[in-house]
Amino acid sequence: MSAAITPVLSAEQARLDGLYSRLDRLRAQTASRLDHSRRSHVENDQELSQRDAETHFHRRRIAQLDAVEEGLCFGRLDYTDDETPMYLGRIGLHAEGGEQLLVDWRSEAGRRFYLATAASPAGVRRRRHLHTRGRRLTSVTDEVLDLDSADGSASSIGSEGALMAALDAARTGSMKDIVATIQAEQDRIIRAPLEGVMIVDGAPGTGKTAVALHRAAYLLYEHREQLQRRGVLIVGPGKQFLRYISEVLPGLAETDVLLRTPAELYPGIGPDRPESEATATLKGRSIMAGVIASAVADRQEVPREPQAVHYEDHTLWLRPEKITAARDAARETGLPHNGARETFHKRVIADLAMQYADIIGEDPLGGENLLDLEDRTRLAEEIATDAAIRDRIEQLWPALTPTELLEDLFASPERLASAAAALTPEERRLLVREPGGWSEADIALLDEAAEHLGAGKRGGRAGDSDSEQIAYAEDVLSIAAGSASFDFEDEESEILQATDVIDAAWLSERQASRRFVSVAERAAADRRWIFGHVIVDEAQELSPMVWRALLRRCVSRSFTVAGDLAQAGNAAAPASWGEVFDSSELTWRAEQLTVSYRTPAEIMEVATRLLDAIDARAPRPESVRASGHRPWLEIASDGLEGRVAEMAAAEAEAVGEGSVAIVTTPELAAELAWIETASVMTVKQAKGLEFDSVIVVDPDAIAEANPRNLYVALTRATKRLGIVAPDKPVFPGAEVL
């Protein structure tokens, strides 16, 4: 940078030093408060809970202050009316006297930094980009929007200079935020209202993921009170992808976020069972929701003939008509299977108690039954606690876990024939398997089953105390006597109130005995957690059953969905977003991103020719830059592995500190895993990621499984693309190599 700019650098460095000084003071003050909270004396559970909450608050604040250390301040706006310049940063900072030192990029005031243009400057004379490394200012670049006021004090690089500098930077293996280079079309999506489903539809490299993540940060800022309690769920296609994006939101000072893959949506289950694509596709279809519901209903059995049970040397009968009435009453409660089980048990025991009372209380002289209300209550209590009778009733309406339900279902062709009658015999055969382990496609089915089953086993009927047993028997007796005061809605209400009290007490005790946990930690352990907002990336890959699981996790139906239907690797992927959301009666809107910031024009030329052949409807992305490197082709009919290794080493040297990836079929990825100079991965693993250089190995084999997979592979590179093939490739686009 020229000597003329040195005073500018000096002045801006002084300003930057002041901001970091303020940051250090805030960090020290918060650390002091944290230490005070830790040392404070508590005398009861309430004070302990309050201390834990304060400690968590201060720790979270320190984490936020630490997160913005890099790139604290990145921009400045000067106005035509000579008002005080506005400095923009990752968080807002105020002086001790209240003066605004730094404006949060998410604030309404900060929005002017992204929207002002030369055609519509909105009172902005100059937009200055501050480029830093650590706490040192390395350079300053200006965009002069009011040309009459240009002072020549810094280099004017045009409206896209800072963006191009960021795009040309080396990829280091983790995604960086775009907070300093957000474009106007991206800003509009980021700041869209919280309500409804916002679909960010864009071609490779258009910034879908970055926009979605920055939208999460914006929503957590704009709707802090609402979302901080419930948190935000981010769903990505794989663990590599989640690792890649994991630093973005913490770097924007946001931590109330849980990152998960679809395979991690059911706590406690780690899918490790391989499965054919045909079976996985079938399990993802919406028809499986009906199969699960039928499987649950099938476990609510009614015997065809009366079944004898023995009690105190007498024979009682499980009568089909009474069992049917008990089943119908339990279903009418509207509770899930395990929750309605108690109603079923009470009804059945009530009938058995009436039979027993008729036997032992019969008047030899033909008068009324000799047992009074207290006697009948005791009889009902005794029958209700008889283990053999309870086990027989349990067989008719068992307490089930989701894993038990699905293991029994998939292991039994007979159960499948009953529950999955809507499937063809060939489809049902795809589902048959021995118990043991779970596949990725099973996760959504487990979630569906959990929704139908409700709470898991409680180890027998409710309660063990004498008072609870008597209350249980009295409820049973009221059913047997046909009490006019008995009402199912009232009973459901009473059961829920009792459960609420028990759960509240249990949670209170648990909370008092453990450390304070964050929203993300609580949400990770609770399948039923309801999030304030859900962000889904690579959404075109999600099956209808996964969407059902996600919709249960956000009852407000507030979603940000990022995806590109042209990149769908699933043969059963939807043809339009309407197929995904119209049937769910969701309010949704789509924003199209067509400018590819990541993929240079030379690479996009090859990818677009392929896209022309596989999807005529998909929007054609427009690259904003050229890399100066034409994609190259290497034919390696012999010694393919060795040649790929040589090319990877050459590319690693060419990109220096940048990243190199080898993308190929699962079979070749396993054979090339020994190469250390590049990340070796399948297309599925590479989805959503970006690298400085990419070597696509055996493109025709990739395209044979699904041409869209090759489209994904070709568009992972930000600078250089190489193709190694055993024979001259024939995929559309290969002719320009």
XYZ file of C-alpha atoms in Angstrom:
737
model
C 0.000 0.000 0.000
C 1.291 3.437 -0.898
C 2.708 5.889 1.590
C -0.273 8.220 0.982
C -2.520 5.761 2.711
C -0.327 5.376 5.797
C -2.167 8.106 7.774
C -5.455 6.345 7.048
C -4.067 3.056 8.280
C -2.678 4.742 11.376
C -5.984 6.426 12.211
C -8.020 3.277 11.640
C -5.569 1.202 13.667
C -6.006 3.610 16.573
C -9.769 3.202 16.310
C -9.373 -0.569 16.170
C -7.136 -0.519 19.243
C -9.838 1.344 21.132
C -12.459 -1.227 20.190
C -10.264 -4.104 21.324
C -9.494 -2.271 24.546
C -13.215 -2.018 25.221
C -13.627 -5.706 24.360
C -10.883 -6.619 26.843
C -12.532 -4.583 29.598
C -15.890 -6.265 28.985
C -14.227 -9.663 29.036
C -12.469 -8.877 32.321
C -15.676 -7.561 33.895
C -17.593 -10.656 32.846
C -14.845 -12.947 34.134
C -15.014 -11.162 37.476
C -18.777 -11.627 37.633
C -18.367 -15.275 36.749
C -15.864 -15.754 39.558
C -18.216 -14.006 41.977
C -21.111 -16.269 40.933
C -18.989 -19.373 41.393
C -17.974 -18.338 44.892
C -21.402 -17.195 46.076
C -22.905 -19.194 48.947
C -26.254 -20.921 48.472
C -28.572 -22.362 51.087
C -31.338 -24.036 49.114
C -32.184 -25.496 45.716
C -33.670 -22.253 44.446
C -30.515 -20.295 45.183
C -28.443 -23.100 43.658
C -30.504 -22.967 40.489
C -30.171 -19.195 40.337
C -26.396 -19.384 40.816
C -26.089 -22.008 38.080
C -28.124 -19.848 35.700
C -25.970 -16.798 36.412
C -22.798 -18.817 35.978
C -24.038 -20.141 32.657
C -24.988 -16.635 31.524
C -21.515 -15.264 32.263
C -19.770 -18.220 30.627
C -21.898 -17.768 27.546
C -21.099 -14.059 27.447
C -17.358 -14.756 27.701
C -17.654 -17.271 24.866
C -19.370 -14.621 22.739
C -16.694 -12.037 23.469
C -13.952 -14.563 22.692
C -15.661 -15.556 19.438
C -15.505 -12.059 17.938
C -11.784 -11.643 18.599
C -10.987 -12.248 14.927
C -12.520 -9.629 12.647
C -14.180 -7.632 15.420
C -14.596 -4.591 13.166
C -14.686 -4.914 9.388
C -16.427 -1.880 7.967
C -17.094 1.840 8.160
C -19.663 4.115 6.555
C -19.103 7.832 5.940
C -22.154 9.959 5.193
C -22.689 12.884 2.847
C -23.993 15.082 5.658
C -20.704 14.679 7.574
C -22.316 12.972 10.549
C -20.149 10.743 12.710
C -18.912 7.681 10.776
C -20.507 4.350 11.629
C -18.231 1.409 12.347
C -19.673 -2.040 11.693
C -18.667 -5.243 13.449
C -19.659 -8.696 14.588
C -21.277 -7.375 17.763
C -22.376 -4.029 19.073
C -20.134 -2.217 21.559
C -20.858 0.817 23.713
C -18.533 2.948 25.779
C -19.106 3.035 29.530
C -20.870 6.344 29.056
C -23.285 4.813 26.519
C -21.692 6.090 23.291
C -22.060 3.652 20.379
C -18.582 2.477 19.416
C -19.453 -0.407 17.120
C -22.723 -1.295 15.389
C -23.818 -4.926 15.138
C -24.051 -5.974 11.479
C -27.528 -7.410 12.138
C -29.024 -4.151 13.370
C -31.214 -2.015 11.140
C -28.537 0.671 11.162
C -25.966 -1.877 10.034
C -28.082 -2.842 7.063
C -27.081 0.334 5.224
C -23.585 -1.101 4.863
C -24.939 -3.829 2.581
C -27.620 -1.992 0.653
C -25.963 1.299 -0.328
C -24.844 1.460 -3.973
C -23.580 4.144 -6.319
C -26.988 4.166 -8.013
C -28.765 4.443 -4.665
C -26.263 5.602 -2.026
C -28.932 6.340 0.625
C -26.847 9.170 2.044
C -23.633 7.129 2.148
C -20.566 8.871 0.796
C -18.053 6.074 1.229
C -18.043 2.441 2.332
C -14.731 1.374 3.779
C -13.615 -2.233 4.211
C -11.124 -2.871 7.004
C -8.979 -5.950 6.446
C -7.386 -7.326 9.592
C -5.229 -10.162 10.786
C -5.681 -10.667 14.472
C -5.751 -7.191 16.004
C -3.672 -5.589 13.288
C -5.088 -3.695 10.331
C -3.476 -4.986 7.141
C -5.193 -2.861 4.509
C -8.056 -0.508 3.794
C -10.170 -0.469 0.636
C -12.869 2.032 -0.172
C -15.978 2.108 -2.294
C -16.803 5.722 -3.071
C -20.525 5.935 -3.663
C -20.746 9.716 -3.960
C -18.166 10.395 -6.667
C -18.275 14.177 -6.128
C -16.887 13.702 -2.621
C -14.027 11.301 -3.392
C -10.899 12.390 -1.536
C -8.393 9.857 -2.834
C -7.279 8.957 0.668
C -7.570 5.211 0.036
C -7.706 2.863 -2.897
C -11.128 2.668 -4.489
C -11.593 -0.913 -5.648
C -15.181 -0.871 -6.862
C -18.303 -2.389 -5.385
C -17.109 -5.997 -5.667
C -13.472 -5.645 -4.673
C -13.846 -6.871 -1.108
C -16.021 -9.738 -2.290
C -13.465 -10.836 -4.879
C -10.680 -10.693 -2.335
C -12.675 -12.984 -0.056
C -13.518 -15.386 -2.882
C -9.882 -15.662 -3.942
C -8.715 -16.490 -0.409
C -7.556 -20.050 0.251
C -10.021 -22.564 1.698
C -8.770 -23.944 4.978
C -11.236 -26.763 5.641
C -13.774 -24.788 7.639
C -16.364 -22.377 6.357
C -15.841 -18.664 6.977
C -18.605 -16.185 7.553
C -19.482 -13.686 4.829
C -20.455 -10.955 7.242
C -18.106 -8.452 5.579
C -19.246 -9.220 2.039
C -22.990 -9.875 2.204
C -24.615 -8.899 -1.070
C -27.923 -7.065 -1.352
C -29.867 -10.104 -2.613
C -28.450 -12.171 0.237
C -29.250 -9.501 2.818
C -32.899 -9.500 1.760
C -33.165 -13.220 2.485
C -31.184 -13.041 5.713
C -33.538 -10.417 7.143
C -36.795 -11.967 5.929
C -39.541 -12.416 8.567
C -39.291 -15.291 11.025
C -42.711 -16.713 10.207
C -43.286 -19.404 7.595
C -40.876 -21.341 5.412
C -38.174 -19.418 3.567
C -36.672 -21.489 0.746
C -33.222 -20.413 -0.419
C -32.956 -22.080 -3.798
C -29.637 -21.690 -5.526
C -27.154 -23.275 -7.880
C -23.700 -24.427 -6.709
C -21.603 -21.674 -5.163
C -24.422 -19.135 -4.839
C -23.996 -18.916 -1.081
C -27.101 -20.815 0.045
C -25.411 -22.238 3.121
C -23.780 -18.953 4.108
C -27.081 -17.112 3.727
C -28.911 -19.709 5.816
C -26.322 -19.554 8.619
C -26.281 -15.773 8.668
C -30.055 -15.824 8.721
C -29.831 -17.949 11.871
C -27.526 -15.355 13.451
C -29.854 -12.530 12.397
C -32.978 -14.233 13.728
C -31.291 -14.964 17.059
C -30.422 -11.263 17.254
C -33.789 -9.904 16.099
C -35.940 -12.401 18.045
C -33.618 -13.002 20.966
C -36.187 -13.546 23.704
C -38.253 -15.943 21.612
C -35.467 -18.046 20.123
C -32.998 -18.071 22.995
C -35.398 -20.166 25.081
C -36.086 -22.692 22.333
C -32.894 -22.535 20.277
C -32.304 -23.124 16.585
C -31.793 -26.514 14.936
C -29.519 -26.748 11.900
C -29.747 -29.930 9.849
C -26.989 -30.734 7.357
C -26.333 -33.691 5.053
C -23.387 -35.261 6.882
C -20.864 -34.984 9.682
C -18.169 -33.603 7.374
C -20.533 -30.827 6.378
C -21.420 -30.008 9.986
C -17.734 -29.851 10.906
C -17.201 -27.563 7.923
C -19.843 -25.045 9.067
C -19.386 -25.482 12.826
C -17.296 -22.333 13.341
C -19.561 -19.890 11.510
C -22.222 -19.192 14.145
C -19.869 -19.201 17.144
C -17.767 -16.707 15.176
C -20.880 -14.539 14.950
C -21.330 -14.786 18.738
C -24.247 -17.227 18.602
C -24.280 -20.469 20.592
C -27.970 -21.376 21.062
C -27.789 -23.651 18.051
C -27.818 -27.432 17.688
C -26.198 -28.995 14.608
C -27.459 -32.400 13.516
C -27.606 -34.680 10.491
C -30.894 -36.452 9.692
C -29.272 -39.605 11.073
C -28.791 -37.905 14.465
C -32.353 -36.734 15.073
C -33.209 -39.586 17.437
C -31.163 -39.298 20.670
C -29.405 -42.446 21.787
C -29.429 -44.215 18.405
C -26.376 -44.179 16.167
C -27.215 -45.761 12.803
C -24.573 -48.242 11.723
C -26.503 -50.830 9.730
C -25.915 -50.866 5.949
C -28.959 -50.882 3.736
C -29.748 -51.016 0.025
C -30.775 -47.813 -1.720
C -34.101 -49.415 -2.668
C -34.912 -50.176 0.978
C -33.808 -46.725 2.165
C -35.922 -45.059 -0.516
C -38.966 -47.111 0.489
C -38.514 -46.254 4.164
C -38.393 -42.584 3.264
C -41.766 -42.568 1.495
C -44.704 -40.948 3.261
C -46.676 -44.191 3.039
C -44.489 -45.507 5.858
C -46.284 -43.178 8.272
C -49.420 -45.236 7.691
C -47.456 -48.455 8.100
C -46.172 -47.315 11.503
C -49.648 -46.241 12.623
C -51.065 -49.608 11.565
C -48.250 -51.459 13.326
C -49.129 -49.676 16.574
C -52.848 -50.380 16.138
C -52.098 -54.056 15.513
C -50.508 -54.273 18.956
C -53.825 -53.261 20.538
C -55.291 -56.732 20.298
C -58.784 -58.107 20.829
C -59.061 -61.895 21.293
C -61.416 -63.658 18.930
C -62.766 -65.889 21.674
C -63.197 -65.371 25.444
C -59.990 -66.144 27.321
C -59.996 -67.556 30.819
C -57.964 -66.054 33.645
C -57.830 -67.535 37.129
C -58.083 -65.614 40.346
C -58.526 -67.086 43.821
C -59.691 -70.458 42.456
C -62.287 -68.754 40.297
C -62.399 -68.412 36.539
C -62.865 -64.951 35.069
C -63.103 -64.145 31.391
C -61.432 -61.665 29.079
C -64.494 -61.117 26.916
C -63.964 -59.863 23.340
C -66.858 -57.393 23.480
C -65.515 -55.856 26.703
C -61.959 -55.790 25.358
C -63.240 -54.036 22.234
C -65.038 -51.453 24.368
C -61.893 -50.921 26.440
C -59.795 -50.504 23.304
C -62.223 -48.001 21.818
C -62.323 -46.031 25.066
C -58.533 -45.912 25.218
C -58.276 -44.727 21.630
C -60.903 -42.066 22.210
C -58.711 -40.414 24.822
C -56.539 -39.141 21.974
C -53.438 -40.125 23.934
C -50.596 -42.036 22.269
C -50.418 -45.786 22.696
C -48.486 -45.913 25.980
C -50.431 -43.034 27.459
C -53.796 -44.613 26.603
C -52.685 -47.955 27.979
C -53.789 -47.103 31.502
C -57.343 -46.405 30.347
C -57.407 -49.774 28.587
C -56.116 -51.578 31.673
C -58.660 -49.888 33.922
C -61.535 -50.824 31.642
C -60.488 -54.469 31.412
C -59.859 -54.781 35.137
C -63.224 -53.135 35.789
C -64.975 -55.915 33.884
C -62.992 -58.603 35.715
C -63.813 -56.965 39.055
C -67.522 -56.976 38.212
C -67.337 -60.680 37.315
C -65.546 -61.508 40.547
C -67.975 -59.457 42.633
C -70.894 -61.291 41.046
C -69.324 -64.630 41.998
C -68.294 -64.090 45.607
C -70.919 -61.544 46.545
C -73.912 -63.463 45.292
C -76.785 -63.649 47.842
C -77.808 -67.323 48.300
C -81.347 -66.116 48.916
C -81.467 -64.256 45.598
C -81.186 -60.736 46.971
C -78.838 -57.932 45.938
C -75.120 -58.483 45.871
C -73.745 -58.641 49.389
C -70.589 -56.597 48.660
C -70.709 -52.909 49.430
C -68.695 -50.150 47.732
C -65.702 -50.532 50.063
C -65.597 -54.297 49.473
C -65.690 -53.861 45.727
C -62.942 -51.260 45.907
C -60.696 -53.730 47.705
C -61.488 -56.463 45.168
C -60.608 -54.169 42.267
C -57.364 -53.228 43.989
C -56.394 -56.847 44.499
C -57.174 -57.845 40.929
C -55.278 -54.855 39.612
C -52.135 -55.960 41.447
C -52.298 -59.620 40.450
C -49.167 -60.224 38.367
C -50.612 -63.013 36.224
C -53.724 -61.047 35.318
C -51.713 -57.930 34.676
C -49.419 -59.854 32.326
C -52.379 -61.221 30.360
C -53.805 -57.732 29.921
C -50.336 -56.447 29.013
C -50.237 -58.880 26.111
C -53.372 -57.272 24.703
C -52.078 -53.674 25.000
C -48.355 -53.818 25.780
C -46.126 -50.939 26.743
C -43.779 -50.519 23.790
C -40.660 -48.613 22.880
C -40.072 -47.476 19.297
C -37.167 -49.902 18.935
C -39.291 -52.820 20.139
C -42.108 -51.933 17.767
C -39.886 -51.714 14.674
C -37.740 -54.728 15.528
C -40.864 -56.859 15.949
C -42.375 -55.432 12.765
C -39.364 -55.926 10.484
C -38.612 -59.389 11.865
C -42.107 -60.697 11.135
C -43.469 -61.116 7.606
C -46.853 -61.721 9.216
C -46.852 -58.414 11.087
C -45.667 -56.639 7.935
C -48.424 -58.229 5.885
C -50.965 -56.801 8.317
C -49.487 -53.347 8.937
C -48.130 -52.767 5.417
C -51.014 -54.067 3.355
C -50.736 -50.957 1.150
C -47.263 -52.064 0.022
C -46.618 -54.649 -2.657
C -45.261 -58.069 -1.624
C -41.907 -57.097 -3.175
C -41.795 -53.910 -1.110
C -42.632 -55.769 2.074
C -39.802 -58.216 1.393
C -37.406 -55.253 1.257
C -38.361 -54.423 4.851
C -37.914 -57.902 6.337
C -34.734 -58.307 8.380
C -33.365 -59.752 11.587
C -33.118 -57.518 14.682
C -29.846 -55.753 15.386
C -28.669 -52.264 14.542
C -30.345 -49.399 12.734
C -29.890 -47.768 9.345
C -30.021 -44.053 8.598
C -33.465 -44.441 7.051
C -34.692 -46.103 10.261
C -34.173 -42.928 12.288
C -37.217 -41.149 10.874
C -39.285 -44.313 11.360
C -38.220 -44.523 15.009
C -39.223 -40.912 15.429
C -42.604 -41.616 13.851
C -43.086 -44.616 16.118
C -42.156 -42.572 19.181
C -44.843 -40.058 18.256
C -47.501 -42.786 18.115
C -46.298 -44.576 21.242
C -45.668 -41.643 23.543
C -43.764 -42.075 26.807
C -41.897 -45.323 27.282
C -42.373 -48.061 29.832
C -42.905 -47.037 33.427
C -42.196 -50.458 34.911
C -45.795 -51.483 35.483
C -48.930 -49.566 36.235
C -48.829 -46.139 37.803
C -47.539 -45.758 41.310
C -46.484 -48.133 44.086
C -47.817 -46.423 47.201
C -50.967 -47.618 49.000
C -52.773 -44.356 48.331
C -52.024 -44.595 44.620
C -53.218 -48.207 44.545
C -56.468 -47.273 46.258
C -56.985 -44.343 43.892
C -56.361 -46.677 40.966
C -58.886 -49.200 42.302
C -61.457 -46.465 42.897
C -61.083 -45.314 39.294
C -61.588 -48.895 38.130
C -64.637 -49.282 40.339
C -66.195 -46.091 39.055
C -65.987 -47.542 35.548
C -67.468 -50.871 36.694
C -70.359 -49.141 38.438
C -71.030 -46.970 35.397
C -70.707 -43.816 37.472
C -72.482 -40.932 35.830
C -69.681 -38.592 36.905
C -67.061 -40.482 34.914
C -65.991 -38.649 31.776
C -63.074 -39.519 29.501
C -62.101 -35.910 28.896
C -62.102 -35.272 32.626
C -59.991 -38.366 33.225
C -57.514 -37.345 30.574
C -57.257 -33.931 32.147
C -56.688 -35.434 35.605
C -54.054 -37.827 34.301
C -52.205 -35.023 32.570
C -52.277 -32.847 35.658
C -50.895 -35.638 37.811
C -48.194 -36.366 35.245
C -47.322 -32.706 35.063
C -46.830 -32.592 38.839
C -44.725 -35.739 38.876
C -42.624 -34.632 35.936
C -42.145 -31.151 37.391
C -40.987 -32.577 40.707
C -38.674 -35.037 38.988
C -37.216 -32.373 36.734
C -36.786 -30.025 39.679
C -34.915 -32.682 41.639
C -32.785 -33.573 38.644
C -32.027 -29.923 37.937
C -30.973 -29.326 41.525
C -28.525 -32.227 41.412
C -26.750 -31.428 38.187
C -25.022 -28.576 36.481
C -26.879 -25.951 34.499
C -27.135 -27.080 30.872
C -27.470 -24.943 27.778
C -30.419 -24.888 25.418
C -28.426 -26.837 22.835
C -27.451 -29.507 25.398
C -31.027 -29.940 26.576
C -32.348 -30.083 23.028
C -29.744 -32.667 22.018
C -30.972 -35.091 24.682
C -34.707 -34.566 24.206
C -36.423 -35.971 21.127
C -39.528 -33.952 21.931
C -37.725 -30.621 22.114
C -39.551 -27.904 20.177
C -37.214 -25.438 18.446
C -37.967 -21.828 17.681
C -36.550 -22.127 14.174
C -35.143 -24.910 12.011
C -32.603 -24.503 9.210
C -32.226 -27.325 6.705
C -29.331 -27.392 4.249
C -29.129 -29.618 1.171
C -32.862 -29.987 1.707
C -33.396 -31.696 -1.629
C -31.954 -34.865 -0.073
C -34.541 -35.211 2.682
C -37.219 -37.871 2.446
C -40.876 -37.195 3.304
C -40.450 -39.162 6.532
C -37.517 -36.979 7.620
C -39.627 -33.897 6.881
C -42.349 -35.284 9.149
C -39.784 -35.625 11.937
C -38.572 -32.063 11.417
C -42.074 -30.592 11.346
C -42.688 -32.125 14.770
C -39.674 -30.253 16.080
C -40.977 -26.812 15.133
C -44.685 -26.354 15.794
C -44.453 -22.701 14.748
C -43.505 -23.933 11.248
C -40.633 -21.450 11.070
C -38.031 -22.861 8.675
C -35.173 -21.738 6.482
C -34.640 -24.312 3.741
C -31.551 -24.196 1.528
C -31.229 -26.498 -1.437
C -30.892 -27.088 -5.151
C -33.149 -29.662 -6.785
C -30.634 -30.008 -9.638
C -28.119 -31.449 -7.130
C -30.449 -34.092 -5.713
C -28.625 -37.395 -5.296
C -31.793 -39.298 -4.417
C -33.661 -40.810 -7.344
C -36.918 -40.178 -5.461
C -36.149 -36.482 -4.893
C -39.019 -34.044 -5.512
C -39.328 -32.247 -8.834
C -40.410 -29.026 -7.134
C -40.537 -27.489 -3.682
C -44.312 -27.555 -3.936
C -44.163 -31.351 -3.710
C -42.457 -30.981 -0.351
C -44.496 -28.233 1.268
C -47.895 -27.919 -0.389
C -49.174 -31.167 1.100
C -48.106 -29.991 4.567
C -50.254 -26.863 4.269
C -47.268 -24.692 5.108
C -46.881 -21.049 4.222
C -43.751 -20.952 2.104
C -41.928 -18.630 -0.233
C -38.877 -19.228 -2.406
C -35.948 -16.948 -3.201
C -33.733 -17.864 -6.138
C -29.975 -17.278 -6.029
C -28.405 -17.497 -9.483
C -25.028 -15.787 -9.031
C -22.291 -18.313 -8.341
C -19.611 -16.724 -6.179
C -17.659 -19.917 -5.524
C -17.423 -21.680 -8.885
C -15.295 -19.887 -11.488
C -16.510 -19.472 -15.067
C -14.067 -22.032 -16.505
C -15.458 -24.790 -14.278
C -19.049 -23.647 -14.607
C -18.823 -24.027 -18.386
C -18.246 -27.755 -17.976
C -20.878 -28.125 -15.259
C -23.514 -26.182 -17.188
C -23.185 -28.406 -20.228
C -23.890 -31.377 -17.975
C -26.813 -29.527 -16.387
C -28.277 -28.848 -19.838
C -28.427 -32.596 -20.393
C -29.922 -33.645 -17.049
C -32.279 -30.813 -16.069
C -33.561 -28.370 -18.649
C -35.683 -26.542 -16.044
C -32.921 -25.732 -13.569
C -31.699 -22.102 -13.550
C -28.255 -21.678 -15.046
C -25.802 -20.189 -12.563
C -23.731 -17.167 -13.554
C -20.163 -17.019 -12.311
C -18.904 -13.650 -11.117
C -15.266 -14.418 -11.716
C -12.747 -16.433 -13.689
C -9.897 -18.296 -12.011
C -7.527 -18.300 -14.982
C -7.236 -22.105 -14.776
C -8.896 -24.283 -17.388
C -10.135 -27.681 -16.148
C -7.806 -30.473 -17.229
C -8.293 -34.124 -18.163
C -5.914 -37.017 -17.504
C -6.513 -40.438 -19.093
C -4.980 -43.123 -16.885
C -5.849 -46.465 -18.442
C -3.108 -48.109 -16.372
C -2.014 -47.290 -12.836
C -4.985 -45.045 -12.052
C -4.301 -44.968 -8.306
C -0.712 -43.888 -8.742
C -1.601 -41.207 -11.272
C -4.303 -39.790 -8.988
C -1.785 -39.636 -6.146
C 0.698 -37.773 -8.366
C -1.982 -35.300 -9.450
C -3.076 -34.743 -5.856
C 0.486 -33.964 -4.803
C 0.857 -31.524 -7.702
C -2.399 -29.786 -6.849
C -1.456 -29.512 -3.182
C 1.750 -27.770 -4.193
C -0.131 -25.490 -6.601
C -2.652 -24.242 -4.031
C -0.157 -23.916 -1.190
C -2.125 -23.375 2.024
C -5.379 -24.149 0.212
C -7.312 -27.402 0.224
C -7.442 -30.299 -2.250
C -10.129 -32.969 -2.520
C -10.487 -36.176 -4.516
C -14.147 -36.913 -5.247
C -15.186 -40.246 -6.681
C -17.405 -43.315 -6.271
C -17.608 -45.116 -2.904
C -15.633 -48.048 -4.300
C -12.770 -45.903 -5.624
C -12.800 -43.726 -2.520
C -12.028 -46.808 -0.450
C -9.146 -47.725 -2.784
C -7.696 -44.197 -2.764
C -8.051 -43.602 0.989
C -4.287 -43.999 1.474
C -3.526 -40.727 -0.337
C -2.484 -38.107 2.230
C -2.118 -34.970 0.106
C -5.865 -34.594 -0.429
C -9.183 -35.316 1.265
C -10.633 -38.426 -0.378
C -14.422 -38.593 -0.311
C -17.564 -39.710 -2.045
C -19.974 -37.280 -3.676
C -22.338 -37.674 -0.750
C -19.583 -36.729 1.679
C -18.496 -33.770 -0.462
C -21.988 -32.323 -0.776
C -22.079 -28.736 0.462
C -18.295 -28.491 0.834
C -15.785 -26.447 -1.159
C -12.071 -26.798 -1.923
C -9.445 -24.779 -3.764
C -8.754 -27.718 -6.054
C -10.827 -30.809 -6.813
C -9.846 -33.963 -8.709
C -12.860 -35.914 -9.955
C -11.927 -39.541 -10.527
C -13.843 -41.710 -13.037
C -16.622 -39.206 -13.831
C -18.585 -41.623 -16.026
C -18.875 -44.089 -13.130
C -20.184 -41.295 -10.926
C -22.692 -40.263 -13.596
C -23.831 -43.846 -14.160
C -25.330 -44.001 -10.669
C -26.887 -40.540 -10.974
C -25.797 -37.747 -13.385
C -26.685 -35.169 -10.718
C -23.955 -36.605 -8.521
C -21.391 -35.714 -11.179
C -22.832 -32.187 -11.331
C -22.191 -31.916 -7.602
C -18.648 -33.269 -7.916
C -17.711 -30.862 -10.715
C -18.830 -27.795 -8.729
C -16.902 -28.278 -5.473
C -13.812 -26.351 -6.637
C -13.218 -22.635 -6.126
C -10.119 -22.398 -8.361
C -8.884 -25.565 -10.047
C -10.614 -28.677 -11.409
C -8.966 -31.820 -12.707
C -10.513 -35.008 -14.013
C -8.805 -38.396 -14.038
C -10.526 -41.168 -15.981
C -9.593 -44.701 -17.036
C -10.948 -43.976 -20.552
C -11.966 -40.907 -22.494
C -15.064 -39.658 -20.624
C -18.347 -39.331 -22.459
C -20.449 -37.327 -20.022
C -21.984 -34.095 -21.425
C -19.419 -31.349 -20.937
C -16.376 -33.568 -21.342
C -15.972 -32.291 -24.893
C -14.686 -28.912 -23.676
C -11.904 -30.400 -21.558
